[in-house]
């Protein structure tokens, strides 16, 4: 996720003279609980295993229902505990390319098409997404739902904005294809990278956060490393 993190901090992307006029910086944390989430604008869960997330899924839920935003990067049924807590679990997909429209596939960073999945690949249950008042964000060639999103207040009154993707590798940079840069490229942007930054920009614009400035966005990594991304509206 280093490429994604770097792209968020790149002022050409997010900054006073950037594509999106909002500055983002990052810092490291060491735990996820009500104390570390206090003052946070957005929590980003990256490849969190079910065992890792069991200890803080309740704190995440409380944070979200209290107005905090969530950016959940799921992958498979062993890495979807945070979405499952919200009623949106992940099952296997056929791995075909995903497409869609605004706000995720078309936005301030351009238009993305044929966004690819890698390694373990997943889908979301459309019935569950719609039952929670969500929107389908993208579908693959077999019409399987690969991402979903919620504006602030749609999941529940007072809740923050929410994005759930069924394969973290649609946003991560990976060597799966055997080339030096595969998956999401952020310099230069490829379709996966465009999709990732459009999605993040959408969540920022539709934030339910009660802490507008300065706030922070916490990003939890699968290796039990926690990053907090601080943003400032300009």
Tab-separated table of C-alpha atoms in Angstrom:
chain	number	residue	atom	x	y	z
A	1	UNK	CA	0.000	0.000	0.000
A	2	UNK	CA	3.049	2.321	-0.103
A	3	UNK	CA	2.071	3.553	-3.559
A	4	UNK	CA	-1.451	4.402	-2.420
A	5	UNK	CA	-0.177	6.188	0.672
A	6	UNK	CA	2.344	8.159	-1.375
A	7	UNK	CA	-0.332	9.185	-3.867
A	8	UNK	CA	-2.542	10.522	-1.069
A	9	UNK	CA	0.325	12.621	0.299
A	10	UNK	CA	1.386	13.874	-3.132
A	11	UNK	CA	0.298	17.527	-3.228
A	12	UNK	CA	-0.125	17.285	-6.989
A	13	UNK	CA	-3.020	14.947	-6.231
A	14	UNK	CA	-4.354	16.294	-2.916
A	15	UNK	CA	-3.243	19.799	-1.995
A	16	UNK	CA	-3.863	23.533	-2.499
A	17	UNK	CA	-2.721	23.350	-6.137
A	18	UNK	CA	-3.593	19.675	-6.609
A	19	UNK	CA	-6.349	17.928	-8.485
A	20	UNK	CA	-8.345	17.846	-5.228
A	21	UNK	CA	-7.961	20.869	-2.964
A	22	UNK	CA	-7.430	18.955	0.254
A	23	UNK	CA	-4.077	18.231	1.893
A	24	UNK	CA	-3.388	14.803	3.400
A	25	UNK	CA	-0.457	13.732	5.595
A	26	UNK	CA	0.232	10.428	7.347
A	27	UNK	CA	1.548	9.213	10.675
A	28	UNK	CA	1.875	5.803	12.345
A	29	UNK	CA	-0.242	4.492	15.233
A	30	UNK	CA	0.024	1.202	17.115
A	31	UNK	CA	-3.549	0.176	17.970
A	32	UNK	CA	-7.193	0.542	16.986
A	33	UNK	CA	-9.543	1.468	19.815
A	34	UNK	CA	-11.844	4.273	20.873
A	35	UNK	CA	-8.888	6.303	22.098
A	36	UNK	CA	-6.801	6.109	18.903
A	37	UNK	CA	-9.884	6.698	16.754
A	38	UNK	CA	-10.835	9.847	18.687
A	39	UNK	CA	-10.455	12.817	16.348
A	40	UNK	CA	-9.984	10.556	13.319
A	41	UNK	CA	-11.883	11.384	10.132
A	42	UNK	CA	-11.512	8.130	8.217
A	43	UNK	CA	-10.440	4.583	9.058
A	44	UNK	CA	-8.893	2.585	6.208
A	45	UNK	CA	-8.797	-1.169	6.819
A	46	UNK	CA	-6.237	-2.840	4.541
A	47	UNK	CA	-6.128	-6.653	4.286
A	48	UNK	CA	-7.249	-7.123	7.887
A	49	UNK	CA	-7.538	-10.818	8.714
A	50	UNK	CA	-10.547	-12.016	10.667
A	51	UNK	CA	-8.303	-12.834	13.631
A	52	UNK	CA	-6.678	-9.387	13.594
A	53	UNK	CA	-9.953	-7.485	13.272
A	54	UNK	CA	-11.829	-9.378	15.977
A	55	UNK	CA	-10.339	-7.219	18.708
A	56	UNK	CA	-11.349	-3.882	17.244
A	57	UNK	CA	-14.361	-4.452	14.961
A	58	UNK	CA	-16.706	-3.164	17.693
A	59	UNK	CA	-14.639	0.019	18.099
A	60	UNK	CA	-14.676	0.490	14.325
A	61	UNK	CA	-18.461	0.077	14.249
A	62	UNK	CA	-18.929	2.635	17.014
A	63	UNK	CA	-16.615	5.049	15.212
A	64	UNK	CA	-18.540	4.657	11.948
A	65	UNK	CA	-22.011	4.969	13.465
A	66	UNK	CA	-20.797	8.081	15.266
A	67	UNK	CA	-19.944	9.804	11.973
A	68	UNK	CA	-16.469	8.513	11.095
A	69	UNK	CA	-15.761	7.411	7.530
A	70	UNK	CA	-14.633	3.916	6.500
A	71	UNK	CA	-12.538	2.752	3.532
A	72	UNK	CA	-12.521	-1.053	3.747
A	73	UNK	CA	-10.233	-3.047	1.470
A	74	UNK	CA	-11.422	-6.644	1.774
A	75	UNK	CA	-10.064	-9.617	-0.135
A	76	UNK	CA	-11.747	-12.924	0.694
A	77	UNK	CA	-13.793	-14.624	3.400
A	78	UNK	CA	-10.735	-14.692	5.693
A	79	UNK	CA	-10.148	-10.946	5.359
A	80	UNK	CA	-13.628	-9.450	5.609
A	81	UNK	CA	-14.436	-9.273	9.321
A	82	UNK	CA	-14.876	-5.490	9.233
A	83	UNK	CA	-17.350	-5.660	6.364
A	84	UNK	CA	-19.064	-8.654	7.937
A	85	UNK	CA	-19.565	-6.588	11.087
A	86	UNK	CA	-21.443	-4.147	8.849
A	87	UNK	CA	-23.418	-6.965	7.203
A	88	UNK	CA	-21.377	-6.921	3.965
A	89	UNK	CA	-19.191	-10.033	3.677
A	90	UNK	CA	-16.948	-11.155	0.805
A	91	UNK	CA	-17.118	-14.364	-1.233
A	92	UNK	CA	-15.056	-15.544	-4.209
A	93	UNK	CA	-15.538	-13.966	-7.649
A	94	UNK	CA	-14.369	-15.090	-11.089
A	95	UNK	CA	-11.704	-12.353	-11.125
A	96	UNK	CA	-12.788	-10.695	-14.369
A	97	UNK	CA	-12.246	-6.952	-14.932
A	98	UNK	CA	-14.552	-4.432	-13.239
A	99	UNK	CA	-16.263	-1.414	-14.734
A	100	UNK	CA	-18.779	1.204	-13.673
A	101	UNK	CA	-19.507	4.914	-13.752
A	102	UNK	CA	-19.283	7.970	-11.501
A	103	UNK	CA	-18.277	8.568	-8.787
A	104	UNK	CA	-15.732	5.713	-8.616
A	105	UNK	CA	-14.838	4.938	-12.219
A	106	UNK	CA	-15.255	8.547	-13.363
A	107	UNK	CA	-14.077	11.441	-11.192
A	108	UNK	CA	-11.470	14.152	-10.690
A	109	UNK	CA	-8.581	11.808	-11.546
A	110	UNK	CA	-10.093	10.704	-14.854
A	111	UNK	CA	-11.970	7.724	-16.211
A	112	UNK	CA	-11.022	4.161	-15.321
A	113	UNK	CA	-11.994	1.028	-17.223
A	114	UNK	CA	-11.246	-2.668	-16.900
A	115	UNK	CA	-9.998	-2.379	-13.317
A	116	UNK	CA	-8.270	-5.641	-12.511
A	117	UNK	CA	-8.295	-8.053	-9.579
A	118	UNK	CA	-5.318	-10.194	-8.497
A	119	UNK	CA	-4.509	-13.130	-6.186
A	120	UNK	CA	-7.556	-13.965	-4.034
A	121	UNK	CA	-10.493	-12.258	-5.722
A	122	UNK	CA	-13.880	-11.445	-4.247
A	123	UNK	CA	-17.385	-10.139	-4.700
A	124	UNK	CA	-20.021	-8.547	-2.469
A	125	UNK	CA	-23.630	-9.645	-2.033
A	126	UNK	CA	-25.757	-7.136	-3.952
A	127	UNK	CA	-28.850	-7.956	-1.899
A	128	UNK	CA	-26.974	-7.187	1.324
A	129	UNK	CA	-25.587	-3.922	-0.111
A	130	UNK	CA	-29.021	-2.693	-1.168
A	131	UNK	CA	-30.610	-3.818	2.105
A	132	UNK	CA	-28.149	-1.514	3.896
A	133	UNK	CA	-29.125	1.403	1.593
A	134	UNK	CA	-25.850	1.203	-0.342
A	135	UNK	CA	-24.935	1.700	-3.991
A	136	UNK	CA	-23.186	-0.749	-6.306
A	137	UNK	CA	-19.834	0.809	-7.198
A	138	UNK	CA	-18.594	-1.631	-9.819
A	139	UNK	CA	-19.349	-4.951	-11.483
A	140	UNK	CA	-17.145	-7.444	-13.246
A	141	UNK	CA	-17.804	-9.104	-16.600
A	142	UNK	CA	-20.014	-11.689	-14.892
A	143	UNK	CA	-22.129	-8.961	-13.223
A	144	UNK	CA	-20.644	-9.764	-9.820
A	145	UNK	CA	-20.451	-6.736	-7.486
A	146	UNK	CA	-16.835	-5.858	-6.693
A	147	UNK	CA	-17.358	-2.628	-4.724
A	148	UNK	CA	-20.072	-0.638	-2.989
A	149	UNK	CA	-20.377	2.800	-1.424
A	150	UNK	CA	-22.552	4.849	0.916
A	151	UNK	CA	-22.863	8.612	1.343
A	152	UNK	CA	-22.725	9.868	4.916
A	153	UNK	CA	-25.962	9.025	6.719
A	154	UNK	CA	-27.140	6.392	4.210
A	155	UNK	CA	-26.051	3.269	6.069
A	156	UNK	CA	-27.670	4.633	9.232
A	157	UNK	CA	-28.652	8.047	10.538
A	158	UNK	CA	-25.515	9.795	11.788
A	159	UNK	CA	-23.109	7.265	10.203
A	160	UNK	CA	-20.172	8.336	8.089
A	161	UNK	CA	-19.477	7.622	4.434
A	162	UNK	CA	-18.404	4.103	3.521
A	163	UNK	CA	-16.586	2.270	0.730
A	164	UNK	CA	-16.055	-1.503	0.580
A	165	UNK	CA	-14.033	-3.230	-2.119
A	166	UNK	CA	-13.909	-7.003	-2.545
A	167	UNK	CA	-10.223	-7.193	-3.513
A	168	UNK	CA	-7.528	-5.000	-1.969
A	169	UNK	CA	-5.332	-5.656	-5.027
A	170	UNK	CA	-7.578	-3.428	-7.118
A	171	UNK	CA	-5.961	-0.569	-5.161
A	172	UNK	CA	-2.622	-2.045	-4.060
A	173	UNK	CA	0.492	-2.185	-6.235
A	174	UNK	CA	1.401	-5.810	-6.875
A	175	UNK	CA	3.832	-7.888	-8.919
A	176	UNK	CA	1.152	-10.421	-9.833
A	177	UNK	CA	1.480	-9.864	-13.573
A	178	UNK	CA	5.257	-10.280	-13.510
A	179	UNK	CA	6.076	-6.716	-14.541
A	180	UNK	CA	7.800	-4.112	-12.297
A	181	UNK	CA	4.508	-2.262	-11.699
A	182	UNK	CA	1.199	-4.079	-11.726
A	183	UNK	CA	-2.130	-3.659	-10.003
A	184	UNK	CA	-2.544	0.015	-9.172
A	185	UNK	CA	0.133	2.331	-10.555
A	186	UNK	CA	0.202	5.843	-9.128
A	187	UNK	CA	3.109	7.317	-11.084
A	188	UNK	CA	1.988	7.318	-13.791
A	189	UNK	CA	-1.661	6.583	-13.032
A	190	UNK	CA	-3.179	3.512	-14.625
A	191	UNK	CA	-6.842	2.509	-14.518
A	192	UNK	CA	-6.574	0.836	-11.103
A	193	UNK	CA	-4.797	3.906	-9.702
A	194	UNK	CA	-7.376	6.295	-11.179
A	195	UNK	CA	-10.146	4.188	-9.666
A	196	UNK	CA	-8.490	4.211	-6.237
A	197	UNK	CA	-7.967	7.976	-6.112
A	198	UNK	CA	-11.439	8.751	-7.482
A	199	UNK	CA	-12.897	6.560	-4.749
A	200	UNK	CA	-10.873	8.200	-2.001
A	201	UNK	CA	-11.826	11.663	-3.312
A	202	UNK	CA	-15.500	10.677	-3.290
A	203	UNK	CA	-15.359	9.598	0.338
A	204	UNK	CA	-13.597	12.813	1.323
A	205	UNK	CA	-16.212	14.932	-0.431
A	206	UNK	CA	-19.040	12.998	1.236
A	207	UNK	CA	-17.497	12.746	4.677
A	208	UNK	CA	-19.653	12.351	7.730
A	209	UNK	CA	-16.784	13.414	9.985
A	210	UNK	CA	-17.497	15.650	12.934
A	211	UNK	CA	-13.845	16.765	13.072
A	212	UNK	CA	-13.209	18.841	9.944
A	213	UNK	CA	-9.731	20.263	10.643
A	214	UNK	CA	-7.248	18.950	11.361
A	215	UNK	CA	-8.540	15.409	11.393
A	216	UNK	CA	-6.918	12.118	10.631
A	217	UNK	CA	-7.555	9.051	8.568
A	218	UNK	CA	-6.380	5.804	10.121
A	219	UNK	CA	-5.125	3.077	7.820
A	220	UNK	CA	-4.688	-0.386	9.330
A	221	UNK	CA	-2.323	-2.742	7.523
A	222	UNK	CA	-2.459	-6.529	7.460
A	223	UNK	CA	0.972	-6.677	9.110
A	224	UNK	CA	-0.467	-5.054	12.247
A	225	UNK	CA	0.991	-1.663	11.334
A	226	UNK	CA	-1.371	1.239	11.734
A	227	UNK	CA	-1.071	4.428	9.715
A	228	UNK	CA	-2.995	7.605	10.403
A	229	UNK	CA	-3.494	9.942	7.489
A	230	UNK	CA	-4.172	13.499	8.539
A	231	UNK	CA	-6.157	15.664	6.207
A	232	UNK	CA	-6.870	19.364	6.135
A	233	UNK	CA	-9.652	20.984	4.131
A	234	UNK	CA	-8.282	23.939	2.174
